[in-house]
């Protein structure tokens, strides 16, 4: 496979060892190719000098050498339009170097999932505020609106903030930073501000930002990062910036949304209008109801909806749980079991991994068939790279409905990632890195480690978590993780590795 890196005004062909910028071609040395090849495996993430010297030059101990700096200096003359003001190969002071590549404009999505939000899209497009928060009730489509508004923009970085997630940790991982050398909040702020500027991030999207609104770092970062605009989604309004209130859909748009998602073009429009009104015109509830339309016609939905009205009209978003109940009860027992089992994944997952965690009788082909049905029911989504994601609200609901299934699947999830982490630690061949094996599944390794606390797999997962997070987590955090693991009941070898 050809290894080509995209620059702002050209490209690097690592296989040919050449940089092409317009009509100009420049040859790269072997060390320059090796350095770019290594950095390109961690685009946007700072890599330490020690790691680069070890991986590219083979230095196994601390040595005093200018080889790395001289190679970087030569590379900048070949990669950068202005080597004195680099945009691709940047120095991260106190750490090492980071490689940034050009991001081409994203293509227009074939289906954004957005209906009836033209006015709000225009408002977002014309808004010049440095800080704008899109706020509204759970299920009104805040995240979908922002995704559609930024789909074709360049210079956008979107960071989903999981409930309860530490803001500093989310920012450091999302921006590919190492904050382990930062002893104060002001030092962390300086590094974050530098990252936003050096990575040319014109708009930072913080999705599901409710848990971060009261963090003291957020307003400080907004004030300091003057070249970056901020776009937040939340259920409540922050104390800073401008606010765009997002409410229910207009009735015609809500009807259109139901018809499009259900595929029932011949449905009586009056029945559909009555149904979407009973669903409070909330896009999430409408989509979940539409996913059941093939087996439960809208007229029947109306007959069953009376007992749900009080919940659906609540202000706390609990109506989604009832909409989920409809979808859950419309699944076969086998599919409901599969959904419960895959709900333990906290991020995107491959079909083969889903089959391993789901267990019998779900082999890879059966799991794929099941996932396609769940996709049609809008209970999971498919990422551009082909992996699947279970919606967070579905994950929570599955744990309520099938706690035993979820608990057993969580043990298989833990065992799966412990086994893969242990296999890495058994591989001693040069150049093999854990990131190659599990870099796209960091969230799952972290989740497995969390559930392994006090058990025999804690040590091997602690080692994996610390390796995967060594450029994001402060050394104190990694040390604390390893200290806890050293007291867990592990095999002698894993305990020895932790103590080392």
Coordinates of C-alpha atoms in Angstrom, one line a residue:
X1 CA 0.0 0.0 0.0
X2 CA 1.3 3.4 -1.0
X3 CA 2.2 5.6 2.0
X4 CA 1.4 9.2 1.0
X5 CA 1.2 12.1 3.5
X6 CA -0.8 15.2 2.5
X7 CA 0.7 18.6 3.0
X8 CA -0.9 22.0 2.6
X9 CA 0.7 22.5 -0.8
X10 CA 1.9 19.1 -1.8
X11 CA 2.5 15.5 -0.6
X12 CA 5.2 13.2 0.8
X13 CA 5.6 9.8 -0.9
X14 CA 7.4 7.7 1.8
X15 CA 7.8 4.7 -0.5
X16 CA 9.5 6.8 -3.2
X17 CA 11.3 8.9 -0.6
X18 CA 10.2 12.2 -2.3
X19 CA 8.5 15.4 -1.4
X20 CA 6.3 16.9 -4.2
X21 CA 5.3 20.5 -4.0
X22 CA 4.0 21.8 -7.2
X23 CA 6.5 21.0 -10.0
X24 CA 9.3 20.7 -7.4
X25 CA 10.4 17.3 -6.2
X26 CA 12.9 16.8 -3.4
X27 CA 14.5 13.5 -2.3
X28 CA 14.5 12.4 1.3
X29 CA 17.2 10.7 3.1
X30 CA 16.6 7.3 4.8
X31 CA 16.6 8.8 8.2
X32 CA 14.1 11.5 7.1
X33 CA 11.8 8.9 5.7
X34 CA 12.1 6.8 8.9
X35 CA 11.4 9.8 11.1
X36 CA 8.3 10.9 9.1
X37 CA 7.1 7.3 8.9
X38 CA 7.2 7.0 12.7
X39 CA 5.6 10.4 13.4
X40 CA 2.9 9.7 10.8
X41 CA 1.7 6.8 13.0
X42 CA 0.8 9.3 15.7
X43 CA -0.4 12.3 13.7
X44 CA -1.4 15.2 15.9
X45 CA 0.3 13.6 19.0
X46 CA 3.5 14.7 20.5
X47 CA 6.3 12.1 20.5
X48 CA 9.2 12.4 22.9
X49 CA 12.8 13.0 21.8
X50 CA 13.8 9.8 23.6
X51 CA 11.2 7.7 21.8
X52 CA 12.3 9.1 18.4
X53 CA 16.0 8.5 19.0
X54 CA 15.3 5.0 20.1
X55 CA 12.9 4.1 17.3
X56 CA 14.7 5.8 14.4
X57 CA 18.3 5.9 15.4
X58 CA 18.4 2.9 17.7
X59 CA 19.7 4.6 20.8
X60 CA 18.7 2.5 23.8
X61 CA 20.1 4.8 26.4
X62 CA 20.2 8.6 27.1
X63 CA 22.8 10.1 24.7
X64 CA 23.7 13.6 23.8
X65 CA 23.2 14.1 20.1
X66 CA 22.0 16.7 17.6
X67 CA 21.0 14.1 15.0
X68 CA 17.3 14.5 15.6
X69 CA 17.3 18.3 15.6
X70 CA 19.5 18.4 12.4
X71 CA 17.1 16.0 10.7
X72 CA 14.1 18.0 11.7
X73 CA 15.7 21.2 10.5
X74 CA 16.5 19.6 7.1
X75 CA 13.0 18.2 6.8
X76 CA 11.4 21.6 7.4
X77 CA 13.2 23.1 4.4
X78 CA 11.6 20.3 2.3
X79 CA 8.1 20.1 3.9
X80 CA 7.3 23.7 4.8
X81 CA 6.5 26.7 2.7
X82 CA 8.4 28.7 5.3
X83 CA 10.8 26.6 7.4
X84 CA 11.0 29.5 9.9
X85 CA 7.2 29.3 10.5
X86 CA 6.5 25.5 10.3
X87 CA 2.9 24.3 10.0
X88 CA 3.5 20.5 9.7
X89 CA 6.5 19.5 11.7
X90 CA 6.3 21.3 15.0
X91 CA 8.4 21.4 18.2
X92 CA 6.5 20.6 21.5
X93 CA 8.7 22.3 24.0
X94 CA 9.9 20.0 26.8
X95 CA 8.6 16.9 25.0
X96 CA 9.7 16.4 21.4
X97 CA 8.0 16.8 18.0
X98 CA 4.5 16.5 16.5
X99 CA 3.5 16.0 12.9
X100 CA 0.4 17.7 11.5
X101 CA -1.0 16.9 8.0
X102 CA -3.4 18.8 5.9
X103 CA -7.0 17.9 6.2
X104 CA -8.9 18.1 2.9
X105 CA -12.5 19.6 3.0
X106 CA -14.9 16.9 4.1
X107 CA -17.3 15.8 1.4
X108 CA -20.9 16.6 1.6
X109 CA -22.5 13.8 3.7
X110 CA -24.9 11.6 1.7
X111 CA -27.4 11.9 4.5
X112 CA -26.9 14.2 7.5
X113 CA -30.0 13.0 9.3
X114 CA -31.1 16.6 9.7
X115 CA -34.7 17.7 8.9
X116 CA -36.4 21.1 9.5
X117 CA -33.4 23.0 10.9
X118 CA -32.7 25.3 8.0
X119 CA -33.2 28.5 10.1
X120 CA -30.9 27.2 12.8
X121 CA -28.3 26.3 10.2
X122 CA -28.5 29.8 8.8
X123 CA -28.1 31.2 12.3
X124 CA -25.0 29.1 12.9
X125 CA -23.5 30.1 9.6
X126 CA -24.0 33.8 10.2
X127 CA -23.0 33.9 13.8
X128 CA -19.8 35.8 14.5
X129 CA -19.6 35.2 18.2
X130 CA -16.4 33.7 19.5
X131 CA -18.4 31.4 21.9
X132 CA -21.8 30.0 21.0
X133 CA -23.7 27.3 22.9
X134 CA -26.5 25.3 21.3
X135 CA -28.7 24.4 24.2
X136 CA -32.0 22.5 24.5
X137 CA -33.7 19.4 26.0
X138 CA -32.3 15.9 25.6
X139 CA -33.3 14.5 22.2
X140 CA -33.8 17.8 20.3
X141 CA -30.9 17.2 18.0
X142 CA -28.2 19.6 19.2
X143 CA -25.3 17.4 18.2
X144 CA -26.8 16.6 14.8
X145 CA -27.3 20.3 14.1
X146 CA -23.7 21.2 14.9
X147 CA -22.4 18.2 12.9
X148 CA -24.4 19.3 9.9
X149 CA -23.3 23.0 10.3
X150 CA -19.6 22.1 10.4
X151 CA -19.6 19.2 8.0
X152 CA -17.9 21.0 5.1
X153 CA -15.8 23.5 7.1
X154 CA -12.0 23.1 7.5
X155 CA -10.1 24.0 10.7
X156 CA -12.8 22.3 12.8
X157 CA -11.9 19.9 15.7
X158 CA -14.9 18.2 17.4
X159 CA -14.4 16.7 20.9
X160 CA -17.2 14.6 22.4
X161 CA -17.2 15.0 26.2
X162 CA -18.4 11.9 28.0
X163 CA -20.5 12.4 31.0
X164 CA -18.3 12.9 34.0
X165 CA -15.1 13.0 31.9
X166 CA -12.3 15.3 33.0
X167 CA -12.1 18.3 30.8
X168 CA -8.3 18.5 30.9
X169 CA -8.0 14.8 30.0
X170 CA -10.5 15.1 27.1
X171 CA -8.7 18.2 25.7
X172 CA -5.3 16.6 26.0
X173 CA -6.4 13.4 24.2
X174 CA -8.4 15.3 21.6
X175 CA -5.5 17.6 20.8
X176 CA -2.8 15.0 21.0
X177 CA -1.0 16.7 23.8
X178 CA 1.3 15.6 26.6
X179 CA 0.5 17.5 29.8
X180 CA 2.7 15.4 32.1
X181 CA 5.2 18.2 32.4
X182 CA 2.6 20.8 33.4
X183 CA 2.7 21.3 37.2
X184 CA 0.1 24.2 37.2
X185 CA -3.2 25.0 35.5
X186 CA -1.5 28.0 33.9
X187 CA 1.1 25.8 32.3
X188 CA -1.6 23.4 31.0
X189 CA -3.5 26.5 29.7
X190 CA -0.4 27.7 27.8
X191 CA 0.2 24.3 26.2
X192 CA -3.5 24.0 25.2
X193 CA -3.5 27.4 23.7
X194 CA -0.3 26.7 21.8
X195 CA -1.9 23.5 20.4
X196 CA -5.0 25.2 19.2
X197 CA -2.9 27.8 17.4
X198 CA -0.2 25.5 16.0
X199 CA -2.8 23.0 14.7
X200 CA -4.7 25.9 13.0
X201 CA -8.0 25.0 14.8
X202 CA -10.3 27.8 13.9
X203 CA -13.4 26.2 15.6
X204 CA -13.4 23.9 18.6
X205 CA -16.6 21.9 19.1
X206 CA -17.3 20.6 22.6
X207 CA -20.2 18.2 22.3
X208 CA -22.2 17.3 25.4
X209 CA -20.4 19.9 27.4
X210 CA -22.7 20.0 30.5
X211 CA -20.1 18.4 32.7
X212 CA -17.4 21.0 31.6
X213 CA -19.4 24.2 31.9
X214 CA -18.3 24.8 35.5
X215 CA -14.7 23.8 35.1
X216 CA -12.5 26.9 35.8
X217 CA -10.2 26.0 32.8
X218 CA -12.9 26.4 30.2
X219 CA -13.5 30.2 30.4
X220 CA -9.7 30.7 30.9
X221 CA -9.0 28.7 27.7
X222 CA -11.7 30.7 25.8
X223 CA -10.1 33.9 26.9
X224 CA -6.6 32.9 26.1
X225 CA -7.1 31.2 22.7
X226 CA -8.1 34.3 20.8
X227 CA -7.6 32.8 17.4
X228 CA -10.1 30.0 18.0
X229 CA -13.9 30.1 18.2
X230 CA -15.8 27.7 20.5
X231 CA -19.1 25.9 19.7
X232 CA -20.7 24.0 22.6
X233 CA -23.8 21.7 22.9
X234 CA -25.4 21.4 26.3
X235 CA -28.7 20.9 28.0
X236 CA -28.2 24.1 30.0
X237 CA -26.9 27.5 29.2
X238 CA -23.3 28.4 30.4
X239 CA -22.5 31.7 32.1
X240 CA -20.5 32.9 29.1
X241 CA -20.9 33.5 25.4
X242 CA -24.0 33.6 23.3
X243 CA -26.7 31.0 23.3
X244 CA -28.8 29.4 20.5
X245 CA -31.9 27.8 21.9
X246 CA -33.0 24.7 20.1
X247 CA -36.5 23.5 20.6
X248 CA -38.8 20.9 19.1
X249 CA -39.3 20.6 15.4
X250 CA -42.0 22.4 13.5
X251 CA -44.9 20.1 12.8
X252 CA -44.3 19.8 9.0
X253 CA -40.7 18.9 9.6
X254 CA -41.5 16.4 12.3
X255 CA -44.0 14.7 9.9
X256 CA -41.3 14.6 7.2
X257 CA -38.8 13.2 9.6
X258 CA -41.1 10.4 10.6
X259 CA -42.0 9.5 7.0
X260 CA -38.4 9.6 5.9
X261 CA -37.1 7.4 8.7
X262 CA -39.9 4.9 8.7
X263 CA -40.1 4.6 4.9
X264 CA -43.9 4.7 5.0
X265 CA -44.6 7.2 2.3
X266 CA -48.3 6.1 2.1
X267 CA -49.0 6.7 5.8
X268 CA -52.1 8.8 6.6
X269 CA -50.5 12.3 7.3
X270 CA -53.1 13.1 9.9
X271 CA -52.2 10.1 11.9
X272 CA -48.5 10.8 11.6
X273 CA -49.1 14.5 12.7
X274 CA -51.0 13.3 15.7
X275 CA -48.3 10.9 16.6
X276 CA -45.4 13.4 16.3
X277 CA -47.3 15.9 18.3
X278 CA -47.7 13.3 21.1
X279 CA -44.0 12.7 20.8
X280 CA -43.5 16.4 21.6
X281 CA -41.9 16.9 18.2
X282 CA -38.5 15.8 19.5
X283 CA -36.3 14.3 16.8
X284 CA -34.8 11.6 18.9
X285 CA -38.2 10.3 20.0
X286 CA -39.6 10.6 16.5
X287 CA -36.7 8.6 15.0
X288 CA -37.0 5.9 17.7
X289 CA -40.8 5.6 17.0
X290 CA -40.1 5.5 13.2
X291 CA -37.7 2.6 13.7
X292 CA -40.7 0.5 14.9
X293 CA -43.1 1.6 12.2
X294 CA -42.6 -1.5 10.0
X295 CA -44.0 -3.8 12.7
X296 CA -46.2 -1.3 14.6
X297 CA -48.2 1.1 12.4
X298 CA -48.5 4.8 13.5
X299 CA -52.2 4.3 14.4
X300 CA -51.3 1.5 16.8
X301 CA -48.6 3.7 18.3
X302 CA -51.2 6.3 19.0
X303 CA -53.4 3.7 20.8
X304 CA -50.5 2.8 23.1
X305 CA -49.2 6.3 23.7
X306 CA -51.7 7.5 26.4
X307 CA -49.8 6.0 29.3
X308 CA -46.6 7.7 28.1
X309 CA -47.8 11.3 27.7
X310 CA -46.8 12.4 31.2
X311 CA -43.2 11.1 30.8
X312 CA -42.9 12.3 27.2
X313 CA -43.9 15.9 28.2
X314 CA -41.4 16.0 31.1
X315 CA -38.4 18.4 31.0
X316 CA -35.8 15.9 32.1
X317 CA -35.5 13.9 28.9
X318 CA -36.9 10.7 30.5
X319 CA -39.3 10.3 27.6
X320 CA -36.5 8.8 25.5
X321 CA -36.4 5.8 27.9
X322 CA -40.0 5.1 27.0
X323 CA -39.3 5.4 23.3
X324 CA -36.4 3.0 23.7
X325 CA -38.8 0.6 25.4
X326 CA -40.9 0.5 22.3
X327 CA -37.8 -0.3 20.2
X328 CA -36.5 -2.9 22.7
X329 CA -39.7 -4.8 22.9
X330 CA -40.0 -4.8 19.1
X331 CA -36.8 -6.8 18.9
X332 CA -36.6 -10.6 18.9
X333 CA -35.2 -12.0 22.1
X334 CA -31.9 -12.9 20.2
X335 CA -31.5 -9.3 18.9
X336 CA -32.3 -7.8 22.3
X337 CA -29.7 -10.1 23.8
X338 CA -27.1 -9.0 21.2
X339 CA -27.9 -5.4 21.8
X340 CA -27.4 -5.9 25.6
X341 CA -24.1 -7.6 25.0
X342 CA -22.6 -5.0 22.7
X343 CA -23.8 -2.2 24.9
X344 CA -20.6 -2.7 27.0
X345 CA -18.6 -1.1 24.2
X346 CA -17.9 2.6 25.0
X347 CA -16.6 3.5 21.5
X348 CA -16.5 2.2 18.0
X349 CA -16.0 -1.5 17.5
X350 CA -15.3 -4.0 14.7
X351 CA -17.7 -6.8 13.9
X352 CA -15.1 -9.5 14.8
X353 CA -14.6 -7.9 18.2
X354 CA -18.4 -7.6 18.7
X355 CA -18.7 -11.4 18.0
X356 CA -15.9 -12.2 20.5
X357 CA -17.5 -10.1 23.3
X358 CA -21.1 -11.2 22.5
X359 CA -20.1 -14.9 22.8
X360 CA -22.3 -17.8 21.7
X361 CA -24.2 -18.1 19.4
X362 CA -22.8 -14.9 17.7
X363 CA -20.1 -15.8 15.3
X364 CA -18.8 -13.0 13.0
X365 CA -21.4 -13.5 10.2
X366 CA -24.3 -13.7 12.6
X367 CA -23.1 -10.6 14.5
X368 CA -22.9 -8.7 11.2
X369 CA -26.5 -9.7 10.3
X370 CA -27.7 -8.7 13.8
X371 CA -25.9 -5.4 13.7
X372 CA -27.4 -4.5 10.3
X373 CA -30.9 -5.0 11.8
X374 CA -30.0 -2.9 14.8
X375 CA -28.7 -0.3 12.4
X376 CA -32.0 -0.3 10.6
X377 CA -33.7 0.2 14.0
X378 CA -31.5 3.3 14.7
X379 CA -30.2 1.7 17.8
X380 CA -26.6 1.7 16.6
X381 CA -24.8 3.7 13.9
X382 CA -22.0 3.0 11.5
X383 CA -18.9 5.1 11.4
X384 CA -17.2 6.1 8.1
X385 CA -14.5 3.4 8.7
X386 CA -17.1 0.6 9.0
X387 CA -17.1 0.2 12.7
X388 CA -20.3 0.4 14.8
X389 CA -21.2 2.5 17.7
X390 CA -24.1 1.9 20.2
X391 CA -25.8 5.2 21.2
X392 CA -25.1 6.2 24.7
X393 CA -28.7 6.4 25.7
X394 CA -29.2 2.9 24.3
X395 CA -26.2 1.6 26.4
X396 CA -27.8 3.0 29.5
X397 CA -31.2 1.5 28.8
X398 CA -29.7 -1.9 28.0
X399 CA -28.1 -2.1 31.4
X400 CA -31.5 -1.4 33.0
X401 CA -33.3 -4.0 30.9
X402 CA -30.8 -6.8 30.9
X403 CA -28.3 -6.3 33.8
X404 CA -27.3 -10.0 33.9
X405 CA -26.6 -10.1 30.1
X406 CA -24.6 -6.9 30.4
X407 CA -22.6 -8.1 33.4
X408 CA -21.6 -11.4 31.6
X409 CA -20.7 -9.4 28.4
X410 CA -18.6 -7.1 30.5
X411 CA -16.6 -10.0 31.8
X412 CA -16.0 -11.2 28.2
X413 CA -15.1 -7.7 27.2
X414 CA -12.6 -7.5 30.0
X415 CA -11.1 -10.9 29.1
X416 CA -10.8 -10.0 25.4
X417 CA -8.8 -6.9 26.0
X418 CA -6.8 -8.4 28.8
X419 CA -5.8 -11.2 26.4
X420 CA -4.9 -8.8 23.6
X421 CA -2.9 -6.6 26.0
X422 CA -1.1 -9.7 27.4
X423 CA -0.3 -10.8 23.8
X424 CA 1.4 -7.5 23.2
X425 CA 3.6 -7.8 26.2
X426 CA 4.7 -11.3 25.0
X427 CA 5.8 -9.9 21.7
X428 CA 9.4 -8.8 21.8
X429 CA 10.1 -8.2 18.1
X430 CA 11.6 -4.8 17.4
X431 CA 9.4 -2.0 16.3
X432 CA 6.1 -3.6 17.6
X433 CA 4.1 -1.1 19.5
X434 CA 0.8 -1.5 21.4
X435 CA -0.6 1.5 19.5
X436 CA -0.5 -0.7 16.3
X437 CA -2.7 -3.3 18.0
X438 CA -5.1 -1.2 20.2
X439 CA -4.6 2.4 19.3
X440 CA -8.1 2.7 17.8
X441 CA -9.7 1.0 20.8
X442 CA -8.2 3.0 23.7
X443 CA -11.6 3.7 25.2
X444 CA -12.3 -0.1 25.4
X445 CA -8.9 -0.8 27.1
X446 CA -9.6 1.9 29.6
X447 CA -13.1 0.6 30.3
X448 CA -11.7 -3.0 30.7
X449 CA -9.1 -1.7 33.2
X450 CA -11.8 0.1 35.1
X451 CA -13.9 -3.1 35.5
X452 CA -10.8 -5.2 36.3
X453 CA -10.1 -3.3 39.5
X454 CA -9.0 -5.7 42.2
X455 CA -9.0 -8.7 39.9
X456 CA -6.3 -10.8 38.3
X457 CA -6.4 -8.9 35.0
X458 CA -5.8 -5.5 36.5
X459 CA -2.0 -5.6 36.2
X460 CA -1.9 -6.5 32.5
X461 CA -4.5 -3.9 31.7
X462 CA -2.9 -1.3 33.8
X463 CA 0.3 -1.7 31.8
X464 CA -1.6 -1.4 28.5
X465 CA -3.5 1.7 29.7
X466 CA -0.4 3.4 30.8
X467 CA 1.4 2.6 27.5
X468 CA -1.5 3.8 25.4
X469 CA -1.9 7.0 27.5
X470 CA 1.7 7.8 28.1
X471 CA 1.5 11.0 26.0
X472 CA -1.8 12.1 27.5
X473 CA -1.8 11.2 31.1
X474 CA 0.5 13.0 33.6
X475 CA 3.2 10.7 35.1
X476 CA 1.5 11.0 38.5
X477 CA -1.7 9.5 37.1
X478 CA 0.1 6.6 35.4
X479 CA 2.2 6.0 38.6
X480 CA -1.0 5.8 40.7
X481 CA -2.6 3.3 38.2
X482 CA 0.5 1.1 38.4
X483 CA 0.7 1.4 42.2
X484 CA -2.9 0.2 42.6
X485 CA -2.3 -2.7 40.1
X486 CA 0.8 -3.8 42.1
X487 CA -1.4 -4.9 45.0
X488 CA -3.9 -6.8 42.8
X489 CA -4.0 -10.6 42.7
X490 CA -2.0 -11.1 39.4
X491 CA 0.2 -13.7 38.0
X492 CA 3.9 -13.3 39.1
X493 CA 5.0 -12.1 35.7
X494 CA 2.4 -9.4 35.4
X495 CA 3.1 -8.2 38.9
X496 CA 6.8 -8.1 38.2
X497 CA 6.2 -6.0 35.1
X498 CA 4.1 -3.5 37.0
X499 CA 6.7 -3.2 39.7
X500 CA 9.4 -2.6 37.1

